[in-house]
């Protein structure tokens, strides 16, 4: 038995089980936090009835979603329709396996960690596209088309930033990138690469379809966009994937720019979680503080500003690395 427990496969299986538990916990925590933060910003209560201050509201909602009848729209492609939420969720556990939460807690310490995360994150847009196409709904189809063009536009600046960090550190391994940063804030990559952090943060908001860039599901224009026809756990899997992508993006930014698990005293997983949840709070805060942009403004932001800025930042990084 001890021999089996020492194998890499056993460690990966245990790590994936822990990741799935972490995903469920985050969905409950961020869902409740989003409602309460929005309530505070907009001077209303948010969840209040189920449990003290509504702390059990998300669990009740989860039970409601799991027990609702699953209905397939008339003339929809049922295989594509139900494949979409499954694809959206299937890629989610893989996104966590390369994230270094601490020096000793990484499910799979791979040399191409950034590439792995960016590759599997791209499956989310495939799920949105399939869901919108398979729903036989014009609003869903428009939302799917928007999601594809939005993803293509904002994946480019993210890749440019990842290249700049890889060029500066000489590695694509997230653990190694964290190790090259110090314990104090002025030793983190955000001080050396502030423009890269801003580009990565804004582009990540767009890739997660978060306000002010939630055009694929803009309810004022498209009813609910790509998920207009979804209910029950079909809708629930999309929501679970969205909140998980918020955590993944915050985790990657923590590792790349904020020193990962390192802090002024007692470095470890708690520092990583504090930084990660602080970024999650900022992402939620932005949702309830800014209005949605127009679609042409969204694409112009990437093609006219973020991509040129990313190219300039990459060239400057290459020049300074070669010089020093």
PDB file of C-alpha atoms in Angstrom:
ATOM      1  CA  UNK A   1       0.000   0.000   0.000  1.00  0.00           C
ATOM      2  CA  UNK A   2       2.827   2.396   0.874  1.00  0.00           C
ATOM      3  CA  UNK A   3       4.363   1.703  -2.544  1.00  0.00           C
ATOM      4  CA  UNK A   4       1.152   2.764  -4.314  1.00  0.00           C
ATOM      5  CA  UNK A   5       0.890   5.929  -2.211  1.00  0.00           C
ATOM      6  CA  UNK A   6       4.370   6.969  -3.306  1.00  0.00           C
ATOM      7  CA  UNK A   7       3.643   6.794  -7.040  1.00  0.00           C
ATOM      8  CA  UNK A   8       3.152   9.984  -9.108  1.00  0.00           C
ATOM      9  CA  UNK A   9      -0.265   8.727 -10.326  1.00  0.00           C
ATOM     10  CA  UNK A  10      -1.557   8.407  -6.748  1.00  0.00           C
ATOM     11  CA  UNK A  11      -0.353  11.926  -5.942  1.00  0.00           C
ATOM     12  CA  UNK A  12      -2.094  13.316  -9.048  1.00  0.00           C
ATOM     13  CA  UNK A  13      -5.377  11.541  -8.159  1.00  0.00           C
ATOM     14  CA  UNK A  14      -5.267  12.831  -4.569  1.00  0.00           C
ATOM     15  CA  UNK A  15      -4.377  16.287  -5.858  1.00  0.00           C
ATOM     16  CA  UNK A  16      -7.316  16.294  -8.287  1.00  0.00           C
ATOM     17  CA  UNK A  17      -9.722  15.265  -5.495  1.00  0.00           C
ATOM     18  CA  UNK A  18      -8.385  18.139  -3.374  1.00  0.00           C
ATOM     19  CA  UNK A  19      -8.741  20.483  -6.368  1.00  0.00           C
ATOM     20  CA  UNK A  20     -12.384  19.459  -6.910  1.00  0.00           C
ATOM     21  CA  UNK A  21     -13.151  20.137  -3.225  1.00  0.00           C
ATOM     22  CA  UNK A  22     -11.386  23.493  -3.545  1.00  0.00           C
ATOM     23  CA  UNK A  23     -13.444  24.329  -6.673  1.00  0.00           C
ATOM     24  CA  UNK A  24     -16.721  23.629  -4.861  1.00  0.00           C
ATOM     25  CA  UNK A  25     -15.635  25.648  -1.833  1.00  0.00           C
ATOM     26  CA  UNK A  26     -14.642  28.609  -4.000  1.00  0.00           C
ATOM     27  CA  UNK A  27     -17.930  28.556  -5.917  1.00  0.00           C
ATOM     28  CA  UNK A  28     -19.841  28.845  -2.632  1.00  0.00           C
ATOM     29  CA  UNK A  29     -17.473  31.440  -1.165  1.00  0.00           C
ATOM     30  CA  UNK A  30     -17.250  33.686  -4.240  1.00  0.00           C
ATOM     31  CA  UNK A  31     -20.962  33.386  -5.025  1.00  0.00           C
ATOM     32  CA  UNK A  32     -21.867  34.512  -1.517  1.00  0.00           C
ATOM     33  CA  UNK A  33     -19.104  37.131  -1.510  1.00  0.00           C
ATOM     34  CA  UNK A  34     -20.249  38.569  -4.830  1.00  0.00           C
ATOM     35  CA  UNK A  35     -23.804  39.001  -3.568  1.00  0.00           C
ATOM     36  CA  UNK A  36     -22.706  40.592  -0.314  1.00  0.00           C
ATOM     37  CA  UNK A  37     -20.105  42.879  -1.942  1.00  0.00           C
ATOM     38  CA  UNK A  38     -22.626  44.004  -4.552  1.00  0.00           C
ATOM     39  CA  UNK A  39     -25.154  44.613  -1.793  1.00  0.00           C
ATOM     40  CA  UNK A  40     -22.673  46.751   0.130  1.00  0.00           C
ATOM     41  CA  UNK A  41     -21.653  48.747  -2.968  1.00  0.00           C
ATOM     42  CA  UNK A  42     -25.282  49.342  -3.975  1.00  0.00           C
ATOM     43  CA  UNK A  43     -26.548  49.918  -0.405  1.00  0.00           C
ATOM     44  CA  UNK A  44     -28.777  46.850  -0.141  1.00  0.00           C
ATOM     45  CA  UNK A  45     -28.704  43.700   1.976  1.00  0.00           C
ATOM     46  CA  UNK A  46     -27.946  40.869  -0.430  1.00  0.00           C
ATOM     47  CA  UNK A  47     -28.714  37.350   0.893  1.00  0.00           C
ATOM     48  CA  UNK A  48     -30.110  37.627   4.392  1.00  0.00           C
ATOM     49  CA  UNK A  49     -32.872  35.086   5.017  1.00  0.00           C
ATOM     50  CA  UNK A  50     -31.247  31.627   4.814  1.00  0.00           C
ATOM     51  CA  UNK A  51     -28.962  31.269   7.829  1.00  0.00           C
ATOM     52  CA  UNK A  52     -27.215  34.105   9.728  1.00  0.00           C
ATOM     53  CA  UNK A  53     -26.689  36.895   7.179  1.00  0.00           C
ATOM     54  CA  UNK A  54     -27.652  34.444   4.427  1.00  0.00           C
ATOM     55  CA  UNK A  55     -24.525  32.274   4.737  1.00  0.00           C
ATOM     56  CA  UNK A  56     -26.419  29.154   3.587  1.00  0.00           C
ATOM     57  CA  UNK A  57     -27.973  30.831   0.543  1.00  0.00           C
ATOM     58  CA  UNK A  58     -25.468  29.382  -1.955  1.00  0.00           C
ATOM     59  CA  UNK A  59     -25.990  25.840  -0.650  1.00  0.00           C
ATOM     60  CA  UNK A  60     -29.760  26.218  -1.034  1.00  0.00           C
ATOM     61  CA  UNK A  61     -29.246  27.552  -4.566  1.00  0.00           C
ATOM     62  CA  UNK A  62     -26.978  24.596  -5.334  1.00  0.00           C
ATOM     63  CA  UNK A  63     -29.652  22.124  -4.200  1.00  0.00           C
ATOM     64  CA  UNK A  64     -32.240  24.000  -6.286  1.00  0.00           C
ATOM     65  CA  UNK A  65     -30.079  23.809  -9.425  1.00  0.00           C
ATOM     66  CA  UNK A  66     -29.378  20.090  -8.939  1.00  0.00           C
ATOM     67  CA  UNK A  67     -33.067  19.210  -8.480  1.00  0.00           C
ATOM     68  CA  UNK A  68     -34.510  21.271 -11.336  1.00  0.00           C
ATOM     69  CA  UNK A  69     -35.768  19.369 -14.367  1.00  0.00           C
ATOM     70  CA  UNK A  70     -33.363  19.338 -17.318  1.00  0.00           C
ATOM     71  CA  UNK A  71     -35.147  20.575 -20.437  1.00  0.00           C
ATOM     72  CA  UNK A  72     -33.753  20.588 -23.991  1.00  0.00           C
ATOM     73  CA  UNK A  73     -35.104  23.384 -26.223  1.00  0.00           C
ATOM     74  CA  UNK A  74     -37.136  22.389 -29.253  1.00  0.00           C
ATOM     75  CA  UNK A  75     -35.065  21.916 -32.445  1.00  0.00           C
ATOM     76  CA  UNK A  76     -31.818  22.369 -30.487  1.00  0.00           C
ATOM     77  CA  UNK A  77     -28.907  20.028 -31.174  1.00  0.00           C
ATOM     78  CA  UNK A  78     -29.170  18.043 -27.942  1.00  0.00           C
ATOM     79  CA  UNK A  79     -25.650  16.582 -28.185  1.00  0.00           C
ATOM     80  CA  UNK A  80     -23.961  19.954 -28.607  1.00  0.00           C
ATOM     81  CA  UNK A  81     -26.392  21.575 -26.174  1.00  0.00           C
ATOM     82  CA  UNK A  82     -25.439  19.247 -23.316  1.00  0.00           C
ATOM     83  CA  UNK A  83     -21.785  18.854 -24.329  1.00  0.00           C
ATOM     84  CA  UNK A  84     -21.152  22.597 -23.824  1.00  0.00           C
ATOM     85  CA  UNK A  85     -21.547  22.808 -19.995  1.00  0.00           C
ATOM     86  CA  UNK A  86     -19.640  19.529 -19.606  1.00  0.00           C
ATOM     87  CA  UNK A  87     -16.715  20.851 -21.672  1.00  0.00           C
ATOM     88  CA  UNK A  88     -16.801  24.118 -19.696  1.00  0.00           C
ATOM     89  CA  UNK A  89     -16.392  22.189 -16.438  1.00  0.00           C
ATOM     90  CA  UNK A  90     -14.093  19.353 -17.593  1.00  0.00           C
ATOM     91  CA  UNK A  91     -11.143  21.667 -18.209  1.00  0.00           C
ATOM     92  CA  UNK A  92     -11.530  23.344 -14.814  1.00  0.00           C
ATOM     93  CA  UNK A  93      -9.657  20.813 -12.578  1.00  0.00           C
ATOM     94  CA  UNK A  94      -6.704  20.681 -15.007  1.00  0.00           C
ATOM     95  CA  UNK A  95      -6.156  24.443 -14.634  1.00  0.00           C
ATOM     96  CA  UNK A  96      -5.153  23.995 -10.985  1.00  0.00           C
ATOM     97  CA  UNK A  97      -2.640  21.179 -11.308  1.00  0.00           C
ATOM     98  CA  UNK A  98       0.258  23.471 -12.335  1.00  0.00           C
ATOM     99  CA  UNK A  99      -0.464  26.285  -9.842  1.00  0.00           C
ATOM    100  CA  UNK A 100       2.115  26.412  -6.997  1.00  0.00           C
ATOM    101  CA  UNK A 101       0.164  27.204  -3.817  1.00  0.00           C
ATOM    102  CA  UNK A 102       3.265  26.693  -1.662  1.00  0.00           C
ATOM    103  CA  UNK A 103       6.793  25.229  -1.973  1.00  0.00           C
ATOM    104  CA  UNK A 104       5.393  21.794  -1.087  1.00  0.00           C
ATOM    105  CA  UNK A 105       1.843  21.954  -2.480  1.00  0.00           C
ATOM    106  CA  UNK A 106       1.779  21.729  -6.281  1.00  0.00           C
ATOM    107  CA  UNK A 107      -0.196  18.896  -7.870  1.00  0.00           C
ATOM    108  CA  UNK A 108       2.120  18.679 -10.902  1.00  0.00           C
ATOM    109  CA  UNK A 109       5.287  20.747 -11.091  1.00  0.00           C
ATOM    110  CA  UNK A 110       5.730  21.035 -14.883  1.00  0.00           C
ATOM    111  CA  UNK A 111       8.213  23.139 -16.829  1.00  0.00           C
ATOM    112  CA  UNK A 112       5.499  24.493 -19.143  1.00  0.00           C
ATOM    113  CA  UNK A 113       3.013  25.458 -16.421  1.00  0.00           C
ATOM    114  CA  UNK A 114       1.924  28.748 -18.016  1.00  0.00           C
ATOM    115  CA  UNK A 115       1.410  27.084 -21.404  1.00  0.00           C
ATOM    116  CA  UNK A 116      -0.643  24.282 -19.810  1.00  0.00           C
ATOM    117  CA  UNK A 117      -2.979  26.733 -18.069  1.00  0.00           C
ATOM    118  CA  UNK A 118      -3.440  28.960 -21.123  1.00  0.00           C
ATOM    119  CA  UNK A 119      -4.098  25.939 -23.362  1.00  0.00           C
ATOM    120  CA  UNK A 120      -6.811  24.402 -21.191  1.00  0.00           C
ATOM    121  CA  UNK A 121      -8.360  27.791 -20.396  1.00  0.00           C
ATOM    122  CA  UNK A 122      -9.060  28.063 -24.122  1.00  0.00           C
ATOM    123  CA  UNK A 123     -11.550  25.175 -23.854  1.00  0.00           C
ATOM    124  CA  UNK A 124     -13.948  27.527 -22.073  1.00  0.00           C
ATOM    125  CA  UNK A 125     -14.534  29.596 -25.204  1.00  0.00           C
ATOM    126  CA  UNK A 126     -15.121  26.371 -27.155  1.00  0.00           C
ATOM    127  CA  UNK A 127     -17.848  25.479 -24.632  1.00  0.00           C
ATOM    128  CA  UNK A 128     -19.499  28.890 -24.994  1.00  0.00           C
ATOM    129  CA  UNK A 129     -19.384  28.612 -28.783  1.00  0.00           C
ATOM    130  CA  UNK A 130     -20.878  25.092 -28.807  1.00  0.00           C
ATOM    131  CA  UNK A 131     -23.567  26.065 -26.284  1.00  0.00           C
ATOM    132  CA  UNK A 132     -24.608  29.126 -28.264  1.00  0.00           C
ATOM    133  CA  UNK A 133     -24.612  27.251 -31.570  1.00  0.00           C
ATOM    134  CA  UNK A 134     -26.452  24.181 -30.241  1.00  0.00           C
ATOM    135  CA  UNK A 135     -29.219  26.132 -28.467  1.00  0.00           C
ATOM    136  CA  UNK A 136     -31.068  27.114 -31.671  1.00  0.00           C
ATOM    137  CA  UNK A 137     -31.530  30.639 -30.336  1.00  0.00           C
ATOM    138  CA  UNK A 138     -30.441  33.791 -32.136  1.00  0.00           C
ATOM    139  CA  UNK A 139     -29.388  35.527 -28.899  1.00  0.00           C
ATOM    140  CA  UNK A 140     -27.307  32.503 -27.901  1.00  0.00           C
ATOM    141  CA  UNK A 141     -25.672  32.394 -31.342  1.00  0.00           C
ATOM    142  CA  UNK A 142     -24.759  36.095 -31.156  1.00  0.00           C
ATOM    143  CA  UNK A 143     -23.314  35.553 -27.680  1.00  0.00           C
ATOM    144  CA  UNK A 144     -21.240  32.617 -28.992  1.00  0.00           C
ATOM    145  CA  UNK A 145     -19.877  34.726 -31.866  1.00  0.00           C
ATOM    146  CA  UNK A 146     -18.973  37.492 -29.431  1.00  0.00           C
ATOM    147  CA  UNK A 147     -17.192  35.079 -27.098  1.00  0.00           C
ATOM    148  CA  UNK A 148     -14.965  33.753 -29.912  1.00  0.00           C
ATOM    149  CA  UNK A 149     -13.944  37.193 -31.202  1.00  0.00           C
ATOM    150  CA  UNK A 150     -13.400  38.429 -27.638  1.00  0.00           C
ATOM    151  CA  UNK A 151     -11.207  35.455 -26.734  1.00  0.00           C
ATOM    152  CA  UNK A 152      -9.072  35.799 -29.875  1.00  0.00           C
ATOM    153  CA  UNK A 153      -8.576  39.519 -29.253  1.00  0.00           C
ATOM    154  CA  UNK A 154      -7.528  39.232 -25.598  1.00  0.00           C
ATOM    155  CA  UNK A 155      -5.517  36.007 -25.761  1.00  0.00           C
ATOM    156  CA  UNK A 156      -2.842  37.857 -27.747  1.00  0.00           C
ATOM    157  CA  UNK A 157      -1.912  40.420 -25.015  1.00  0.00           C
ATOM    158  CA  UNK A 158      -1.925  37.656 -22.391  1.00  0.00           C
ATOM    159  CA  UNK A 159       0.567  35.653 -24.470  1.00  0.00           C
ATOM    160  CA  UNK A 160       2.739  38.742 -24.972  1.00  0.00           C
ATOM    161  CA  UNK A 161       2.871  39.289 -21.204  1.00  0.00           C
ATOM    162  CA  UNK A 162       3.634  35.607 -20.565  1.00  0.00           C
ATOM    163  CA  UNK A 163       6.491  35.817 -23.086  1.00  0.00           C
ATOM    164  CA  UNK A 164       7.894  38.907 -21.345  1.00  0.00           C
ATOM    165  CA  UNK A 165       7.871  37.193 -17.939  1.00  0.00           C
ATOM    166  CA  UNK A 166       9.381  34.008 -19.414  1.00  0.00           C
ATOM    167  CA  UNK A 167      12.097  36.048 -21.122  1.00  0.00           C
ATOM    168  CA  UNK A 168      12.902  37.875 -17.882  1.00  0.00           C
ATOM    169  CA  UNK A 169      12.962  34.768 -15.656  1.00  0.00           C
ATOM    170  CA  UNK A 170      14.221  32.238 -18.206  1.00  0.00           C
ATOM    171  CA  UNK A 171      11.460  29.714 -17.428  1.00  0.00           C
ATOM    172  CA  UNK A 172       7.773  28.877 -17.949  1.00  0.00           C
ATOM    173  CA  UNK A 173       7.616  26.970 -14.655  1.00  0.00           C
ATOM    174  CA  UNK A 174       5.396  28.883 -12.219  1.00  0.00           C
ATOM    175  CA  UNK A 175       7.200  27.509  -9.155  1.00  0.00           C
ATOM    176  CA  UNK A 176      10.544  28.686 -10.520  1.00  0.00           C
ATOM    177  CA  UNK A 177       9.083  32.127 -11.329  1.00  0.00           C
ATOM    178  CA  UNK A 178       7.903  32.421  -7.706  1.00  0.00           C
ATOM    179  CA  UNK A 179      11.300  31.258  -6.411  1.00  0.00           C
ATOM    180  CA  UNK A 180      13.042  34.051  -8.322  1.00  0.00           C
ATOM    181  CA  UNK A 181      10.993  36.683  -6.456  1.00  0.00           C
ATOM    182  CA  UNK A 182      11.792  37.859  -2.926  1.00  0.00           C
ATOM    183  CA  UNK A 183       9.735  37.953   0.259  1.00  0.00           C
ATOM    184  CA  UNK A 184       9.134  41.707   0.181  1.00  0.00           C
ATOM    185  CA  UNK A 185       6.777  43.587  -2.181  1.00  0.00           C
ATOM    186  CA  UNK A 186       9.566  45.587  -3.827  1.00  0.00           C
ATOM    187  CA  UNK A 187      11.156  42.280  -4.866  1.00  0.00           C
ATOM    188  CA  UNK A 188       8.075  41.068  -6.774  1.00  0.00           C
ATOM    189  CA  UNK A 189       7.660  41.144 -10.552  1.00  0.00           C
ATOM    190  CA  UNK A 190       4.850  43.712 -10.361  1.00  0.00           C
ATOM    191  CA  UNK A 191       7.492  46.328  -9.481  1.00  0.00           C
ATOM    192  CA  UNK A 192       9.661  45.370 -12.458  1.00  0.00           C
ATOM    193  CA  UNK A 193       6.759  44.776 -14.861  1.00  0.00           C
ATOM    194  CA  UNK A 194       3.868  47.103 -13.818  1.00  0.00           C
ATOM    195  CA  UNK A 195       2.636  47.555 -17.407  1.00  0.00           C
ATOM    196  CA  UNK A 196       2.614  43.774 -17.922  1.00  0.00           C
ATOM    197  CA  UNK A 197       0.498  43.331 -14.780  1.00  0.00           C
ATOM    198  CA  UNK A 198      -2.065  45.911 -15.962  1.00  0.00           C
ATOM    199  CA  UNK A 199      -2.269  44.306 -19.427  1.00  0.00           C
ATOM    200  CA  UNK A 200      -2.644  40.819 -17.937  1.00  0.00           C
ATOM    201  CA  UNK A 201      -5.304  41.938 -15.440  1.00  0.00           C
ATOM    202  CA  UNK A 202      -7.464  43.757 -18.015  1.00  0.00           C
ATOM    203  CA  UNK A 203      -7.136  40.966 -20.602  1.00  0.00           C
ATOM    204  CA  UNK A 204      -8.002  38.354 -17.954  1.00  0.00           C
ATOM    205  CA  UNK A 205     -11.182  40.260 -17.088  1.00  0.00           C
ATOM    206  CA  UNK A 206     -12.171  40.129 -20.757  1.00  0.00           C
ATOM    207  CA  UNK A 207     -11.346  36.424 -21.112  1.00  0.00           C
ATOM    208  CA  UNK A 208     -13.435  35.613 -18.035  1.00  0.00           C
ATOM    209  CA  UNK A 209     -16.394  37.551 -19.541  1.00  0.00           C
ATOM    210  CA  UNK A 210     -16.575  39.681 -16.417  1.00  0.00           C
ATOM    211  CA  UNK A 211     -18.071  43.169 -16.280  1.00  0.00           C
ATOM    212  CA  UNK A 212     -17.273  45.567 -17.906  1.00  0.00           C
ATOM    213  CA  UNK A 213     -16.449  43.005 -20.619  1.00  0.00           C
ATOM    214  CA  UNK A 214     -19.372  40.552 -20.273  1.00  0.00           C
ATOM    215  CA  UNK A 215     -20.547  41.039 -23.871  1.00  0.00           C
ATOM    216  CA  UNK A 216     -21.196  37.303 -24.613  1.00  0.00           C
ATOM    217  CA  UNK A 217     -23.930  37.335 -21.936  1.00  0.00           C
ATOM    218  CA  UNK A 218     -25.017  40.993 -22.083  1.00  0.00           C
ATOM    219  CA  UNK A 219     -28.565  40.775 -20.723  1.00  0.00           C
ATOM    220  CA  UNK A 220     -29.477  44.291 -21.887  1.00  0.00           C
ATOM    221  CA  UNK A 221     -28.833  43.233 -25.504  1.00  0.00           C
ATOM    222  CA  UNK A 222     -28.935  39.415 -25.744  1.00  0.00           C
ATOM    223  CA  UNK A 223     -31.357  38.292 -22.978  1.00  0.00           C
ATOM    224  CA  UNK A 224     -28.611  36.158 -21.393  1.00  0.00           C
ATOM    225  CA  UNK A 225     -26.386  35.511 -24.395  1.00  0.00           C
ATOM    226  CA  UNK A 226     -24.894  32.060 -24.879  1.00  0.00           C
ATOM    227  CA  UNK A 227     -26.670  30.590 -21.809  1.00  0.00           C
ATOM    228  CA  UNK A 228     -30.163  31.967 -22.551  1.00  0.00           C
ATOM    229  CA  UNK A 229     -31.630  28.469 -22.986  1.00  0.00           C
ATOM    230  CA  UNK A 230     -29.853  26.846 -20.039  1.00  0.00           C
ATOM    231  CA  UNK A 231     -31.386  26.036 -16.670  1.00  0.00           C
ATOM    232  CA  UNK A 232     -30.697  23.670 -13.778  1.00  0.00           C
ATOM    233  CA  UNK A 233     -27.241  22.131 -13.652  1.00  0.00           C
ATOM    234  CA  UNK A 234     -26.519  23.117 -17.263  1.00  0.00           C
ATOM    235  CA  UNK A 235     -26.544  26.724 -16.089  1.00  0.00           C
ATOM    236  CA  UNK A 236     -24.886  25.708 -12.819  1.00  0.00           C
ATOM    237  CA  UNK A 237     -21.841  24.207 -14.572  1.00  0.00           C
ATOM    238  CA  UNK A 238     -21.325  27.426 -16.557  1.00  0.00           C
ATOM    239  CA  UNK A 239     -21.459  29.470 -13.328  1.00  0.00           C
ATOM    240  CA  UNK A 240     -19.090  27.052 -11.580  1.00  0.00           C
ATOM    241  CA  UNK A 241     -16.632  27.324 -14.486  1.00  0.00           C
ATOM    242  CA  UNK A 242     -16.847  31.137 -14.448  1.00  0.00           C
ATOM    243  CA  UNK A 243     -16.038  31.433 -10.743  1.00  0.00           C
ATOM    244  CA  UNK A 244     -13.237  28.889 -11.114  1.00  0.00           C
ATOM    245  CA  UNK A 245     -11.672  30.937 -13.919  1.00  0.00           C
ATOM    246  CA  UNK A 246     -11.728  33.955 -11.574  1.00  0.00           C
ATOM    247  CA  UNK A 247      -9.726  31.948  -9.017  1.00  0.00           C
ATOM    248  CA  UNK A 248      -7.346  30.555 -11.666  1.00  0.00           C
ATOM    249  CA  UNK A 249      -6.649  34.000 -13.170  1.00  0.00           C
ATOM    250  CA  UNK A 250      -6.049  35.436  -9.684  1.00  0.00           C
ATOM    251  CA  UNK A 251      -3.742  32.512  -8.855  1.00  0.00           C
ATOM    252  CA  UNK A 252      -1.694  32.946 -12.046  1.00  0.00           C
ATOM    253  CA  UNK A 253      -1.345  36.703 -11.422  1.00  0.00           C
ATOM    254  CA  UNK A 254      -0.291  35.953  -7.833  1.00  0.00           C
ATOM    255  CA  UNK A 255       2.433  33.580  -9.043  1.00  0.00           C
ATOM    256  CA  UNK A 256       3.635  35.743 -11.934  1.00  0.00           C
ATOM    257  CA  UNK A 257       3.580  39.193 -10.328  1.00  0.00           C
ATOM    258  CA  UNK A 258       2.924  39.085  -6.557  1.00  0.00           C
ATOM    259  CA  UNK A 259       5.545  36.685  -5.255  1.00  0.00           C
ATOM    260  CA  UNK A 260       3.262  33.655  -4.948  1.00  0.00           C
ATOM    261  CA  UNK A 261       3.535  32.090  -1.492  1.00  0.00           C
ATOM    262  CA  UNK A 262       6.236  34.545  -0.355  1.00  0.00           C
ATOM    263  CA  UNK A 263       5.627  37.267   2.212  1.00  0.00           C
ATOM    264  CA  UNK A 264       7.480  39.468   4.715  1.00  0.00           C
ATOM    265  CA  UNK A 265       7.210  36.765   7.400  1.00  0.00           C
ATOM    266  CA  UNK A 266       6.304  33.057   7.533  1.00  0.00           C
ATOM    267  CA  UNK A 267       6.097  32.403   3.767  1.00  0.00           C
ATOM    268  CA  UNK A 268       3.623  29.690   2.794  1.00  0.00           C
ATOM    269  CA  UNK A 269       0.214  28.832   1.377  1.00  0.00           C
ATOM    270  CA  UNK A 270      -1.564  31.468   3.496  1.00  0.00           C
ATOM    271  CA  UNK A 271       0.276  34.278   1.709  1.00  0.00           C
ATOM    272  CA  UNK A 272      -0.743  32.802  -1.634  1.00  0.00           C
ATOM    273  CA  UNK A 273      -4.409  32.559  -0.596  1.00  0.00           C
ATOM    274  CA  UNK A 274      -4.451  36.109   0.838  1.00  0.00           C
ATOM    275  CA  UNK A 275      -3.093  37.597  -2.405  1.00  0.00           C
ATOM    276  CA  UNK A 276      -5.344  35.411  -4.550  1.00  0.00           C
ATOM    277  CA  UNK A 277      -8.551  36.304  -2.682  1.00  0.00           C
ATOM    278  CA  UNK A 278      -7.579  39.984  -2.647  1.00  0.00           C
ATOM    279  CA  UNK A 279      -7.454  39.891  -6.457  1.00  0.00           C
ATOM    280  CA  UNK A 280     -10.798  38.020  -6.497  1.00  0.00           C
ATOM    281  CA  UNK A 281     -12.262  40.838  -4.364  1.00  0.00           C
ATOM    282  CA  UNK A 282     -10.975  43.475  -6.812  1.00  0.00           C
ATOM    283  CA  UNK A 283     -12.484  41.548  -9.758  1.00  0.00           C
ATOM    284  CA  UNK A 284     -15.872  41.369  -7.992  1.00  0.00           C
ATOM    285  CA  UNK A 285     -15.614  45.025  -6.982  1.00  0.00           C
ATOM    286  CA  UNK A 286     -15.028  46.076 -10.608  1.00  0.00           C
ATOM    287  CA  UNK A 287     -18.135  44.158 -11.700  1.00  0.00           C
ATOM    288  CA  UNK A 288     -20.395  46.265  -9.517  1.00  0.00           C
ATOM    289  CA  UNK A 289     -18.586  49.579 -10.003  1.00  0.00           C
ATOM    290  CA  UNK A 290     -18.308  49.966 -13.804  1.00  0.00           C
ATOM    291  CA  UNK A 291     -20.844  49.840 -16.669  1.00  0.00           C
ATOM    292  CA  UNK A 292     -20.583  47.470 -19.620  1.00  0.00           C
ATOM    293  CA  UNK A 293     -18.669  48.783 -22.649  1.00  0.00           C
ATOM    294  CA  UNK A 294     -19.837  48.542 -26.267  1.00  0.00           C
ATOM    295  CA  UNK A 295     -18.491  45.660 -28.331  1.00  0.00           C
ATOM    296  CA  UNK A 296     -16.505  47.911 -30.667  1.00  0.00           C
ATOM    297  CA  UNK A 297     -14.930  49.603 -27.623  1.00  0.00           C
ATOM    298  CA  UNK A 298     -14.023  46.181 -26.243  1.00  0.00           C
ATOM    299  CA  UNK A 299     -12.211  45.039 -29.388  1.00  0.00           C
ATOM    300  CA  UNK A 300     -10.548  48.440 -29.894  1.00  0.00           C
ATOM    301  CA  UNK A 301      -9.163  48.211 -26.354  1.00  0.00           C
ATOM    302  CA  UNK A 302      -7.292  45.054 -27.284  1.00  0.00           C
ATOM    303  CA  UNK A 303      -6.225  45.652 -30.899  1.00  0.00           C
ATOM    304  CA  UNK A 304      -5.426  49.371 -30.559  1.00  0.00           C
ATOM    305  CA  UNK A 305      -4.037  49.614 -27.020  1.00  0.00           C
ATOM    306  CA  UNK A 306      -3.281  46.363 -25.150  1.00  0.00           C
ATOM    307  CA  UNK A 307      -1.554  44.522 -28.010  1.00  0.00           C
ATOM    308  CA  UNK A 308       0.716  47.478 -29.006  1.00  0.00           C
ATOM    309  CA  UNK A 309       1.491  48.042 -25.310  1.00  0.00           C
ATOM    310  CA  UNK A 310       2.274  44.332 -24.916  1.00  0.00           C
ATOM    311  CA  UNK A 311       4.613  44.376 -27.933  1.00  0.00           C
ATOM    312  CA  UNK A 312       6.437  47.474 -26.613  1.00  0.00           C
ATOM    313  CA  UNK A 313       6.742  45.852 -23.175  1.00  0.00           C
ATOM    314  CA  UNK A 314       8.096  42.634 -24.734  1.00  0.00           C
ATOM    315  CA  UNK A 315      10.690  44.511 -26.820  1.00  0.00           C
ATOM    316  CA  UNK A 316      11.752  46.601 -23.806  1.00  0.00           C
ATOM    317  CA  UNK A 317      12.088  43.431 -21.712  1.00  0.00           C
ATOM    318  CA  UNK A 318      14.178  41.757 -24.425  1.00  0.00           C
ATOM    319  CA  UNK A 319      16.436  44.815 -24.673  1.00  0.00           C
ATOM    320  CA  UNK A 320      16.976  45.080 -20.902  1.00  0.00           C
ATOM    321  CA  UNK A 321      17.569  41.319 -20.523  1.00  0.00           C
ATOM    322  CA  UNK A 322      20.173  41.453 -23.288  1.00  0.00           C
ATOM    323  CA  UNK A 323      21.762  44.605 -21.812  1.00  0.00           C
ATOM    324  CA  UNK A 324      21.988  43.466 -18.196  1.00  0.00           C
TER     325      UNK A 324
END
